[in-house]
Coordinates of C-alpha atoms and ligand atoms in Angstrom, one line a residue:
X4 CA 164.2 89.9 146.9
X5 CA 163.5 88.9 150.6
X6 CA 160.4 90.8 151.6
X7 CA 161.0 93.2 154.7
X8 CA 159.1 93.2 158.1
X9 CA 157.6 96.3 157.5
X10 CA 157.1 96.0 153.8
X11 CA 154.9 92.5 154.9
X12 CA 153.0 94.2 157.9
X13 CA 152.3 97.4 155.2
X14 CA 150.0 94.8 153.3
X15 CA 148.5 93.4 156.0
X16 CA 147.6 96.9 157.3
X17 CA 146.3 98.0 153.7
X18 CA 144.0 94.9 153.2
X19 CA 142.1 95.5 156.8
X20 CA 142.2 99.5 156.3
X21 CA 140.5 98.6 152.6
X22 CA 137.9 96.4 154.3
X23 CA 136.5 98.1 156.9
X24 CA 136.6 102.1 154.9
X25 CA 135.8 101.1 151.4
X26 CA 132.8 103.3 149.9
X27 CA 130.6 103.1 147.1
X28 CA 129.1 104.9 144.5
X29 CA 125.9 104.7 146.6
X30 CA 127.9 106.2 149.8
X31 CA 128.6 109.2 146.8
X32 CA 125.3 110.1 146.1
X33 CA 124.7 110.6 149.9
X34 CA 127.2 112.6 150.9
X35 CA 126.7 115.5 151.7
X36 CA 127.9 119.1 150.2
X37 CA 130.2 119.6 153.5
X38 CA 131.2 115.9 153.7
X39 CA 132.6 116.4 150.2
X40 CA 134.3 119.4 150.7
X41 CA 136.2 117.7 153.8
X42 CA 137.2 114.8 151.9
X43 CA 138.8 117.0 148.7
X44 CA 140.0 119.0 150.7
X45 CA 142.2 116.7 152.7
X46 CA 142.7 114.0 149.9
X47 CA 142.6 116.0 146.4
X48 CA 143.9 120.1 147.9
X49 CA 142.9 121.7 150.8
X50 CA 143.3 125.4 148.7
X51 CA 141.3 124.6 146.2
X52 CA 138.8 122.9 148.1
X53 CA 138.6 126.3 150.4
X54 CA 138.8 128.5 147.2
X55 CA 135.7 126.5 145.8
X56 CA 134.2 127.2 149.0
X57 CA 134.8 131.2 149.2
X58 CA 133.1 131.5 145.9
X59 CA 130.1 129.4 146.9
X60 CA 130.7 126.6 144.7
X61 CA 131.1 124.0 147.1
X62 CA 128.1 124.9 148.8
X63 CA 125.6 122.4 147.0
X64 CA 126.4 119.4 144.8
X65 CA 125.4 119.3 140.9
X66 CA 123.0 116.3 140.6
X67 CA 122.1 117.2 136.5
X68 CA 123.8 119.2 133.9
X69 CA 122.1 119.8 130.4
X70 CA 123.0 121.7 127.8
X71 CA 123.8 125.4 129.3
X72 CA 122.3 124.8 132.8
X73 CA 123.8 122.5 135.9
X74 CA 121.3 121.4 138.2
X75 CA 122.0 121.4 142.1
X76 CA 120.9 119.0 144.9
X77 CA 119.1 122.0 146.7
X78 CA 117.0 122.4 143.3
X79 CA 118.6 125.5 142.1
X80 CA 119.4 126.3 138.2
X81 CA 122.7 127.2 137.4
X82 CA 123.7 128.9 133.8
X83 CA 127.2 127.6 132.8
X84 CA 128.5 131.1 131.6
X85 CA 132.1 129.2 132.2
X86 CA 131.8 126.0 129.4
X87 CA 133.1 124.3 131.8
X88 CA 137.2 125.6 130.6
X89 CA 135.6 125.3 127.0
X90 CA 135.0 122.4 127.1
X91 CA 131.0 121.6 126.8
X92 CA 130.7 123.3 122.9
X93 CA 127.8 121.2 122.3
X94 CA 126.3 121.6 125.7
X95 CA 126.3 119.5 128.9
X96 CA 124.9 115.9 128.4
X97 CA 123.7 116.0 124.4
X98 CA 121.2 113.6 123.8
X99 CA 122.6 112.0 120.5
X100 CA 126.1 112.2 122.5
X101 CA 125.1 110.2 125.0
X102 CA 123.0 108.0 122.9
X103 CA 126.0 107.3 121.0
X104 CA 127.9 106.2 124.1
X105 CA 125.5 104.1 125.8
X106 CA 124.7 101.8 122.6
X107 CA 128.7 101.4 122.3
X108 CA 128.0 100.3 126.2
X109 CA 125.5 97.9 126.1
X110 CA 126.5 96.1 123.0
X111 CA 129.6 95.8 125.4
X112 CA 131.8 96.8 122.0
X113 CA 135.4 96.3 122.3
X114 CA 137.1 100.0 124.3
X115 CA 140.4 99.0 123.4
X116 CA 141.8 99.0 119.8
X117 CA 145.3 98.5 119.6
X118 CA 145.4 95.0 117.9
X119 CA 142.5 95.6 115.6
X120 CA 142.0 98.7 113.3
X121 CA 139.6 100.5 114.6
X122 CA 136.4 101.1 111.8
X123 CA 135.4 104.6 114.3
X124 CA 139.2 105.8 114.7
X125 CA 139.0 105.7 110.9
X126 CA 136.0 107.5 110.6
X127 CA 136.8 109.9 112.9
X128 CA 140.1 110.7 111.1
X129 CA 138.6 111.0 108.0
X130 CA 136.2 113.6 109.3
X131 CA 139.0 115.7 110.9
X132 CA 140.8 115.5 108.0
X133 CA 137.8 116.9 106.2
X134 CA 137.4 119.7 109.0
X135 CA 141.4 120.9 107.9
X136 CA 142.4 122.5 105.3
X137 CA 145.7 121.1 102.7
X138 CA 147.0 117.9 103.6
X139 CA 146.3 118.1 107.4
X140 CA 145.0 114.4 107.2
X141 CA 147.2 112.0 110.2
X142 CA 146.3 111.9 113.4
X143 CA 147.7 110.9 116.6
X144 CA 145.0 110.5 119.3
X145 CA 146.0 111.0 123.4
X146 CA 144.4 112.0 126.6
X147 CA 144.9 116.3 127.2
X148 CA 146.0 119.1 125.7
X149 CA 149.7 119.0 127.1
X150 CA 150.1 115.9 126.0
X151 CA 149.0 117.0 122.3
X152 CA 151.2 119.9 122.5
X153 CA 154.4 117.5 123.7
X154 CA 153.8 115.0 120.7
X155 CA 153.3 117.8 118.3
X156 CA 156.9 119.1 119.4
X157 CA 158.8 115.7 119.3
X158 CA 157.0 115.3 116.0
X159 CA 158.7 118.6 114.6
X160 CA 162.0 117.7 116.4
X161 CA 162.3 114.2 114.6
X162 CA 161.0 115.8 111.4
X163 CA 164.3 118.4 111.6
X164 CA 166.4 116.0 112.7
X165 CA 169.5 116.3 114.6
X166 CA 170.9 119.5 115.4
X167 CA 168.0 121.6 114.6
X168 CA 165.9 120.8 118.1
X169 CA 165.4 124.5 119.2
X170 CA 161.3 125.3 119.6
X171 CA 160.3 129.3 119.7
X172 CA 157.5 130.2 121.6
X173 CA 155.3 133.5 122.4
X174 CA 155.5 135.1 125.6
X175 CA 152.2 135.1 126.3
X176 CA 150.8 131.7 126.1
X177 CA 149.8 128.2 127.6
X178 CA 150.7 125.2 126.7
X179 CA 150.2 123.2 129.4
X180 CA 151.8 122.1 132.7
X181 CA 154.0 119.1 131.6
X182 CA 157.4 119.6 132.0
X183 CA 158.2 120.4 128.1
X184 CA 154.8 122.3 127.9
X185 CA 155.6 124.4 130.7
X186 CA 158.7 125.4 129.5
X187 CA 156.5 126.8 125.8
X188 CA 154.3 128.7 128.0
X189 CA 155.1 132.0 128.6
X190 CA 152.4 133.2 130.3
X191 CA 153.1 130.2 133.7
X192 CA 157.0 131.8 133.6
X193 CA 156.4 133.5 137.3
X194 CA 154.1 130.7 138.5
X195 CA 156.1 127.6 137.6
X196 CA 159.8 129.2 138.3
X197 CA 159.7 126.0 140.5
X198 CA 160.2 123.8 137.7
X199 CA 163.0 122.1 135.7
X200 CA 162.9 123.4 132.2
X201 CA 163.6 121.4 128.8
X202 CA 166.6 123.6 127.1
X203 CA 166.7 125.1 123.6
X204 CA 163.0 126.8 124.4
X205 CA 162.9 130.6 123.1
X206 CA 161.0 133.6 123.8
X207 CA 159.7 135.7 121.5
X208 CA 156.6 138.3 122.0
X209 CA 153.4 137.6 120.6
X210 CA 152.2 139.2 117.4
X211 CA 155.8 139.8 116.3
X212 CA 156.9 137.9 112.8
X213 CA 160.4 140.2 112.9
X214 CA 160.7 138.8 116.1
X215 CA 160.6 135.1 115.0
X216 CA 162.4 135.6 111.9
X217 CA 165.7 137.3 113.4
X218 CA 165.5 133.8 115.9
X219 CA 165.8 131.9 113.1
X220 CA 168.6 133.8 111.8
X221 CA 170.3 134.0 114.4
X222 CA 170.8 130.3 115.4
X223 CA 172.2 128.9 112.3
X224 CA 173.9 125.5 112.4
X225 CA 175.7 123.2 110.1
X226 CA 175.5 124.1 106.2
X227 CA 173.7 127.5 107.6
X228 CA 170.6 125.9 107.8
X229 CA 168.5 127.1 110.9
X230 CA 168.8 125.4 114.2
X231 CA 165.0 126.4 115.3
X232 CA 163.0 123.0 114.3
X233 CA 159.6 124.6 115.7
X234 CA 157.1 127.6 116.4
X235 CA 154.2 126.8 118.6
X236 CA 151.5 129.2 119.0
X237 CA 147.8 130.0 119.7
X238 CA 145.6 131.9 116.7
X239 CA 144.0 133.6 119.3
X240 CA 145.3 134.1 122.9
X241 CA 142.7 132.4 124.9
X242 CA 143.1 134.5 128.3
X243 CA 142.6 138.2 127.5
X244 CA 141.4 137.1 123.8
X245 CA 144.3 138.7 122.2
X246 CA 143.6 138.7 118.3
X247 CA 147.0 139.4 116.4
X248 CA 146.4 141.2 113.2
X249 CA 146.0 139.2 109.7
X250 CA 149.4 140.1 108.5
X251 CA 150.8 138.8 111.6
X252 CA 150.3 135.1 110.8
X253 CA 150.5 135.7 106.9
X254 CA 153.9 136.4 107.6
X255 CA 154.6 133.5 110.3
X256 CA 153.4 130.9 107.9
X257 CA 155.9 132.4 104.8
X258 CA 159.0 132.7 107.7
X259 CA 158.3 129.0 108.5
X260 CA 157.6 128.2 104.8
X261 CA 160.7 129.6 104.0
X262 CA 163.3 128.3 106.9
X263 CA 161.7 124.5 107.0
X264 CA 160.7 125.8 110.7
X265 CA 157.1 123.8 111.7
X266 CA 154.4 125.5 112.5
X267 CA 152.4 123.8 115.2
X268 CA 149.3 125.9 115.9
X269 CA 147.4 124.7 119.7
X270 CA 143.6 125.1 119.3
X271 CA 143.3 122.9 122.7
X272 CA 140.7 125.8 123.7
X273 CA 140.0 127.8 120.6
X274 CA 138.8 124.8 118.3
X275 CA 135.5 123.1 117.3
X276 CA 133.8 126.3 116.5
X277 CA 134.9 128.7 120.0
X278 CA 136.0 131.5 118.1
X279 CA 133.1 131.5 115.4
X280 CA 135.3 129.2 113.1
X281 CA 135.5 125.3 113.2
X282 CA 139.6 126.5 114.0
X283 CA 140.7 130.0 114.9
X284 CA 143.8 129.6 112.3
X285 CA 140.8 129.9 109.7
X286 CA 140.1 133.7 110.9
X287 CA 144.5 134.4 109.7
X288 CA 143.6 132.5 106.2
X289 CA 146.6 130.1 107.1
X290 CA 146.8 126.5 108.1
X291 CA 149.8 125.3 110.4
X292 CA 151.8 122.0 110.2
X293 CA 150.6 120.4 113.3
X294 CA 147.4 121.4 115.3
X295 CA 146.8 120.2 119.1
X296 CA 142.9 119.8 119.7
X297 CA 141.6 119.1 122.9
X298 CA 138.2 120.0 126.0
X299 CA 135.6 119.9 123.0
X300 CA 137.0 117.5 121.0
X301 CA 135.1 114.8 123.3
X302 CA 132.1 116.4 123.2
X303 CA 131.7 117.1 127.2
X304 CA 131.8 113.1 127.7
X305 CA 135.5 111.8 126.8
X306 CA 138.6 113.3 128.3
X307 CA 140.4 113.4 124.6
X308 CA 142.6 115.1 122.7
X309 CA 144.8 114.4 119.2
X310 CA 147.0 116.6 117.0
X311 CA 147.0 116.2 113.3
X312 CA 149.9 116.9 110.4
X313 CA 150.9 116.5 106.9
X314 CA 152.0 113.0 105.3
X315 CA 155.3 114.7 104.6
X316 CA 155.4 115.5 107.9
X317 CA 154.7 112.1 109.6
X318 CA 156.5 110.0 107.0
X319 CA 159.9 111.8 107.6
X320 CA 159.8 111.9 111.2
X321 CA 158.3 108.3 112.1
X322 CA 158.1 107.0 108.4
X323 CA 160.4 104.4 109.1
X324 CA 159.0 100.7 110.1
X325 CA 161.4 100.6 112.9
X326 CA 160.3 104.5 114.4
X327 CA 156.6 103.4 113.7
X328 CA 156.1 103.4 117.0
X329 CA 158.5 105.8 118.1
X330 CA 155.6 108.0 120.0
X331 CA 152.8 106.2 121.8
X332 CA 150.6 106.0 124.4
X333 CA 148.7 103.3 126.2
X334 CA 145.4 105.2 126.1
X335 CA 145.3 106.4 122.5
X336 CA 141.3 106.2 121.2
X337 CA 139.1 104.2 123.4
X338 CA 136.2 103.2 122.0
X339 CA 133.8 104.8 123.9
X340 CA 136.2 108.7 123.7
X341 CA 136.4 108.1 119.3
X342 CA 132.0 107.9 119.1
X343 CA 131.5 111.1 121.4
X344 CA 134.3 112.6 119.4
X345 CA 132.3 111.5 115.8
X346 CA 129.1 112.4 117.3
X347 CA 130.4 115.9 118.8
X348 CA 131.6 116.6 115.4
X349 CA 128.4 115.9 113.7
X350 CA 126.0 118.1 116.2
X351 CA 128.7 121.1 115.8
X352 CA 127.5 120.4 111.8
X353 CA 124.0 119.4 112.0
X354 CA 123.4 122.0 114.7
X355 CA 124.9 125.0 113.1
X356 CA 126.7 125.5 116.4
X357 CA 129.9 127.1 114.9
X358 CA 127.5 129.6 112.8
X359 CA 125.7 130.2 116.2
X360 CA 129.1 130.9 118.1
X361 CA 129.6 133.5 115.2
X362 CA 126.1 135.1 115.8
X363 CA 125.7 134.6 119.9
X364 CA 129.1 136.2 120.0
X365 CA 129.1 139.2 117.9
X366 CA 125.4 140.0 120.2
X367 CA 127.8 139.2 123.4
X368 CA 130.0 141.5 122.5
X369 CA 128.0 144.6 121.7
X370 CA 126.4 143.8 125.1
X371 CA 129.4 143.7 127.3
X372 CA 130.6 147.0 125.6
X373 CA 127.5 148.5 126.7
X374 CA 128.5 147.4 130.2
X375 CA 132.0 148.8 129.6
X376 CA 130.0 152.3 128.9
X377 CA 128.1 152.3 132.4
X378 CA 130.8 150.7 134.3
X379 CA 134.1 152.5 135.1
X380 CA 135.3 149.9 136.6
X381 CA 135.1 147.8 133.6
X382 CA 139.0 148.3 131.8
X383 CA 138.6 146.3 129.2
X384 CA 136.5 143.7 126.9
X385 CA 137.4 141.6 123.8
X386 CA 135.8 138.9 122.1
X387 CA 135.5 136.6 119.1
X388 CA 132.8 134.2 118.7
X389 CA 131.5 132.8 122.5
X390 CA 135.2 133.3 123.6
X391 CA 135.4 136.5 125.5
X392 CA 136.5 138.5 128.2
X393 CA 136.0 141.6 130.6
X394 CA 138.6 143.0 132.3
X395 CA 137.9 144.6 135.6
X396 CA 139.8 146.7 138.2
X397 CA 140.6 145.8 141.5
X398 CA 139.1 148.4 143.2
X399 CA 139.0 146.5 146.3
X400 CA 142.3 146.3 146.7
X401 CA 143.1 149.0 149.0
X402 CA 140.5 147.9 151.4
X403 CA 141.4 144.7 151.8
X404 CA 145.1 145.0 152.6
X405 CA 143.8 146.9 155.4
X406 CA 142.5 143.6 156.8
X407 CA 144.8 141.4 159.0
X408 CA 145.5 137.7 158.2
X409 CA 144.7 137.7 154.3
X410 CA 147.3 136.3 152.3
X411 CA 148.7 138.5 149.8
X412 CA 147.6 136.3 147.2
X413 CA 144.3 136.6 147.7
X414 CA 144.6 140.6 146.8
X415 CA 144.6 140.0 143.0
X416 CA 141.8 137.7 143.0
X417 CA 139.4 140.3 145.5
X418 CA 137.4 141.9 142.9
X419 CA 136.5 139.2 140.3
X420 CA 136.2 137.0 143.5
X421 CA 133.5 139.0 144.9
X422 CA 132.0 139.6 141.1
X423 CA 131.6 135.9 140.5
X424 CA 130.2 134.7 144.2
X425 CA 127.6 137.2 143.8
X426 CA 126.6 136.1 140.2
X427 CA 126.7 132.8 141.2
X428 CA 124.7 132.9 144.6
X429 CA 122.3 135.2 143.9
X430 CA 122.0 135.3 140.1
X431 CA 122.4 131.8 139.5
X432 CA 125.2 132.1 136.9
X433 CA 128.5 129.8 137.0
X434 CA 131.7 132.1 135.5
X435 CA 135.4 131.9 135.8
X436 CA 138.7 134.3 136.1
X437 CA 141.7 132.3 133.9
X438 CA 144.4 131.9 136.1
X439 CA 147.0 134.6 135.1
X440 CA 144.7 137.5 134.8
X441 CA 142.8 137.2 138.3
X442 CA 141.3 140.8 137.0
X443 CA 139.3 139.1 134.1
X444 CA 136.5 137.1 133.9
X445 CA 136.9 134.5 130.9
X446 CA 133.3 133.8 129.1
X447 CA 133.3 130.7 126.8
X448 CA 129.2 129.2 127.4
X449 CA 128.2 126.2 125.2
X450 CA 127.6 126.9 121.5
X451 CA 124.0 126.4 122.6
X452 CA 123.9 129.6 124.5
X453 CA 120.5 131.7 123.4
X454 CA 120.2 135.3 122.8
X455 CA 117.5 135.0 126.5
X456 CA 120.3 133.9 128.1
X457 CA 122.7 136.2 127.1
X458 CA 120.9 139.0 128.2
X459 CA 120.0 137.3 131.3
X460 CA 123.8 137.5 132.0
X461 CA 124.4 141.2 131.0
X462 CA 121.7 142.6 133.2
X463 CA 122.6 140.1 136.0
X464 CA 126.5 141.5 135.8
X465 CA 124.9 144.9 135.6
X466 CA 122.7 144.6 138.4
X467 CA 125.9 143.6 140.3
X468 CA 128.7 146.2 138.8
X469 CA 126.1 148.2 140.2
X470 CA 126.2 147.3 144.2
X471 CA 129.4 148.6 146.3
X472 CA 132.0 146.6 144.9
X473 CA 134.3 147.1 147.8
X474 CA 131.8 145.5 149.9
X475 CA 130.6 142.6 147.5
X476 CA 134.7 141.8 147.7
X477 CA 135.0 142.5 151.4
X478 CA 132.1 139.8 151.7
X479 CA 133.8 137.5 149.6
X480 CA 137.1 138.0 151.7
X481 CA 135.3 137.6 154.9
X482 CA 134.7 133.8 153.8
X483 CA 138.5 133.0 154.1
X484 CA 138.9 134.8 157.4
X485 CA 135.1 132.4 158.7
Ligands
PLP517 C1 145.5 126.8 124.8 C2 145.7 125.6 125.7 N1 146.7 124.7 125.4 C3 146.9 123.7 126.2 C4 146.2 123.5 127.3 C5 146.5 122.3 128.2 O1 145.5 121.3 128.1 P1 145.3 120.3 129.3 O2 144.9 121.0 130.5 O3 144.3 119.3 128.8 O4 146.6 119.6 129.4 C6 145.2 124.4 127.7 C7 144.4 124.2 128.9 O5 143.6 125.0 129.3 C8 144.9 125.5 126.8 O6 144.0 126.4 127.1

């Protein structure tokens, strides 16, 4: 192909632009927090970058993070009340994790196994397999949750086989933000209306069995067996912590027992001990077909994730030599990602951290509902191990719409905004709001978290529930409007 003008002159203006602007990892550590803000917000998103910036965050630059506390260039001590989106379970940093990683480093092991069989992808499998209960014992490793959740569903699609490709899904729920997760997650339907959707996805409410079984019913195909190949569902809904009585999956797993429908359960948030349980399927006394595991799974280091099945599962949808490598990925258990995952695993065991999440949670939650008592403006609060939530209401809201120039969206956001600047610049605790319920704040620490600092979190939300809430948010809008 002859090469164009402009493609040639492109080069040429990419190579000097490279050599004069490169940076390094030394130009990193000395930028500064407003330098870095600049830079993400006109390279990585200019709306995050000035969200991150309203709520203080952006204000000084994490040097150190251990265990429950980050550690800013300004000296401060922050308490990661957030986990990070769940993901630190055995804390920020663990020694024996990063032990682990380092010798796999410096012994300069080989990362990639694709051509070898990998000695740590088979010990890791074999522990996972020991962590589930039945015959949950194959494994497919990838890189994020959605991408966990979309193999688990083209796994249960090829296991059906063709004409049964139909997947039912709960209307409150995330899946993820690929284009076949996003059309499983309920919960991103007004969000993501944007988007291209795969077909043959159904709705059906959360906590509802009759629901699930009348879908099955419903879509019969040839010889009247059921055209629905898959339900995909969370134990627990993660935002909200919405805990569906015991019956309700009792009766899930005999609908799907009895109609050959898969059951893939996604424990991307709730697994490796969240909810008080290694997985929160164990709290419903079932076990699914296919579970998606991802955040903790690396243990804080390794961006990882897998989802595991039955033999009879795997064998009839890529059984065959000439489907064995039907669904793959390039990045699939680096070296480096499979030890922090074995070690993770191990410190979650050795450490008694899922026991703790049990213990530390059951304390968190008597103390929020304390809160909830001395707070009217507290709605609501669930929990189940170190996943919880309080629910707040916006009593900002009127207020603020009397303010010119705020964007509408910022309305639902006012209150919690204001609630988690304040506990982060003057109490020195990091929290989040999940992002369809801007009225909630969404607790998950590490499985580390003490009793001391759980209490240094209750009376540092009380102190704050206790100030003008209108004006803590009115201060918080302000920051958009500067
Ligand atoms: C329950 C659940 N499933 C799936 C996902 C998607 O994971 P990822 O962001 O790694 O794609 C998330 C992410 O928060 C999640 O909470």
């Amino acid at each position: 192909m002859p090469q164009t003008e402009s493609f040639t002159h492109e080069n040429h203006y990419t190579a000097a632009k490279v050599e004069s602007k490169l940076l390094t990892i030394d130009d990193a550590k000395k930028l500064t927090a407003k330098e870095t803000l600049q830079l993400y917000r006109k390279h990585i998103n200019p709306n995050l970058g000035k969200m991150l910036d309203m709520l203080g965050f952006a204000r000084s630059t994490p040097v150190r993070a251990k265990d429950t506390k980050l550690y800013l260039r300004d000296g401060t001590e922050i308490l990661d009340m957030s986990g990070h989106l769940g993901v630190m379970n055995v804390g920020h940093n663990h020694p024996r994790v990063l032990k682990a990683r380092q010798e796999w480093a410096n012994k300069e092991q080989l990362e990639f196994w694709k051509f070898h069989p990998s000695p740590y992808q088979a010990i890791l499998c074999h522990n996972l397999a020991q962590l589930f209960p039945e015959d949950l014992e194959v494994v497919f490793f990838c890189n994020s949750g959605a991408e966990a959740n979309e193999g688990a569903m083209k796994m249960a699609e090829k296991y059906a086989d063709v004409g049964r490709d139909l997947i039912v899904y709960t209307d409150i729920s995330f899946h993820g933000k690929t284009h076949a997760t996003l059309s499983v997650s309920g919960s991103e339907k007004f969000q993501n209306k944007h988007f291209k959707l795969l077909p043959g996805c159904i709705e059906i409410p959360y906590g509802d069995s009759d629901a699930l079984e009348k879908i099955i019913l419903d879509n019969k195909g040839i010889l009247g067996k059921t055209k629905v190949c898959a339900f995909i569902v969370e134990a627990v809904r993660t935002e909200g912590v919405v805990i569906p009585p015991r019956r309700y999956f009792e009766q899930v797993r005999k609908i799907c027992n009895k109609y050959d429908v898969v059951l893939i359960m996604d424990e991307v948030y709730s697994g490796f001990g969240r909810t008080g349980k290694m997985f929160a399927f164990e709290h419903h006394n079932i076990a699914p077909d296919i579970c998606s595991f991802s955040k903790a799974f690396g243990g804080g280091k390794a961006t990882f994730a897998a989802f595991i099945t039955r033999p009879q599962i795997f064998n009839k949808a890529y059984g065959k030599i000439s489907e064995a490598a039907l669904h793959s990925s390039t990045y699939n258990g680096y070296g480096e990602e499979i030890v922090s995952a074995i070690e993770a695993i191990n410190i979650l065991h050795d450490e008694g951290l899922v026991e703790n999440s049990a213990r530390m949670g059951k304390y968190f939650l008597e103390r929020l509902r304390e809160i909830q008592t001395r707070h009217s403006i507290v709605k609501y609060v669930n929990g189940i191990g170190l996943l919880l939530c309080i629910r707040f209401e916006n009593a900002a809201y009127k207020a603020a719409k009397l303010i010119p120039g705020v964007p509408e969206e910022l309305f639902a956001k006012l209150t919690t905004g204001g609630i988690i600047t304040e506990l982060y610049e003057k109490y020195r605790i990091l929290i989040q709001t999940p992002p369809h319920d801007a009225n909630q704040l969404l607790i998950s620490p590490p499985l580390t978290i003490s009793k001391e600092e759980i209490d240094h979190f209750i009376q540092a939300l009380d102190e704050v529930l206790k100030m003008n809430i209108v004006d803590v948010a009115l201060k918080y809008i302000k920051r958009y409007l500067s």
